[in-house]
Amino acid sequence: MDLSFSKLKLNGFKSFVDQTEFDIFPGLTGIVGPNGCGKSNLLEAIRWVMGENRPSSLRGVGMEEVIFDGAGSRSSKNYAEVSIEVERENILSKDIKNKVKTEIVRRVTRNLGSTYRVDGTISRLKDIQMIFADASTGAHSPSLVQQGQITELINSNPKSRRLLLEE
């Protein structure tokens, strides 16, 4: 199944205290900016909304650490929410195909845990994982290149580089 990201919205997720929206255009997307501007937080937001549940892979100890915790004159938030809009191929028959937009939302609220929604309907983590599994991707997809992986690839020996690329 063909699946592509078209929009990412963050609100209260790590350093993105205010609602922030990114349009994602077809093709290869890279994030460029100075140290400390939130590049890694964007990738973590994508992995998180896709169902990542290991706080350590989000550079934290507990899942609530993704909620903006306050800084300077900005007070902390009580929740973090990430929404990703994906376009999926909808096969109506063997001759008729079209693209369908689906919005997947994950929200974590202090002391209440996470909730998921697909197109506004409350969903389970398993439902979210199945959307991405059908497209052979997910929170642990090798196509989501994390901080340090490019350096690791460049500095690795040929055998290690091959293993990384095959993964």
Short mmCIF file of C-alpha atoms in Angstrom, two decimals, residues 37-104:
data_model
loop_
_atom_site.label_atom_id
_atom_site.label_comp_id
_atom_site.label_asym_id
_atom_site.label_seq_id
_atom_site.Cartn_x
_atom_site.Cartn_y
_atom_site.Cartn_z
CA CYS A 37 16.29 24.35 17.10
CA GLY A 38 14.17 21.18 17.46
CA LYS A 39 15.16 19.09 14.42
CA SER A 40 15.33 15.88 16.45
CA ASN A 41 12.04 16.73 18.15
CA LEU A 42 10.29 16.69 14.75
CA LEU A 43 11.48 13.18 13.96
CA GLU A 44 10.57 12.05 17.47
CA ALA A 45 7.08 13.55 17.03
CA ILE A 46 6.57 11.53 13.85
CA ARG A 47 7.74 8.34 15.52
CA TRP A 48 5.62 9.09 18.60
CA VAL A 49 2.37 9.66 16.68
CA MET A 50 3.09 6.42 14.79
CA GLY A 51 3.01 4.55 18.11
CA GLU A 52 6.50 4.72 19.63
CA ASN A 53 6.14 3.73 23.30
CA ARG A 54 9.74 3.55 24.51
CA PRO A 55 10.57 6.81 26.31
CA SER A 56 14.29 6.07 25.91
CA SER A 57 13.95 6.27 22.11
CA LEU A 58 12.45 9.74 22.62
CA ARG A 59 15.40 10.79 24.81
CA GLY A 60 13.36 10.57 27.99
CA VAL A 61 12.65 8.43 31.04
CA GLY A 62 8.83 8.65 31.07
CA MET A 63 6.29 9.28 28.32
CA GLU A 64 5.07 12.51 29.95
CA GLU A 65 8.49 14.04 29.28
CA VAL A 66 7.32 14.84 25.73
CA ILE A 67 4.99 17.48 27.25
CA PHE A 68 6.46 21.01 27.21
CA ASP A 69 7.66 21.59 30.77
CA GLY A 70 8.01 25.37 30.77
CA ALA A 71 10.95 27.65 30.04
CA GLY A 72 11.72 31.25 30.95
CA SER A 73 8.44 33.13 30.91
CA ARG A 74 6.51 30.27 29.24
CA SER A 75 4.50 28.08 31.62
CA SER A 76 4.28 24.32 31.21
CA LYS A 77 1.47 22.65 29.28
CA ASN A 78 -0.78 19.88 30.59
CA TYR A 79 -0.73 17.91 27.35
CA ALA A 80 1.20 17.27 24.15
CA GLU A 81 -0.50 16.49 20.89
CA VAL A 82 0.89 15.46 17.53
CA SER A 83 -1.17 14.97 14.40
CA ILE A 84 0.03 13.58 11.11
CA GLU A 85 -1.93 13.59 7.90
CA VAL A 86 -1.20 10.71 5.58
CA GLU A 87 -2.40 10.01 2.08
CA ARG A 88 -3.18 6.37 1.44
CA GLU A 89 -4.10 4.58 -1.73
CA ASN A 90 -7.74 3.47 -1.65
CA ILE A 91 -8.47 0.58 -3.99
CA LEU A 92 -12.16 0.59 -4.83
CA SER A 93 -11.79 -2.09 -7.48
CA LYS A 94 -9.00 -3.45 -9.62
CA ASP A 95 -9.59 -0.59 -12.07
CA ILE A 96 -10.44 2.27 -9.69
CA LYS A 97 -7.89 3.72 -7.27
CA ASN A 98 -7.79 7.03 -5.47
CA LYS A 99 -5.96 8.72 -2.61
CA VAL A 100 -7.60 9.09 0.79
CA LYS A 101 -6.36 11.52 3.45
CA THR A 102 -6.27 10.16 6.98
CA GLU A 103 -5.45 12.16 10.11
CA ILE A 104 -3.82 10.31 12.98
#
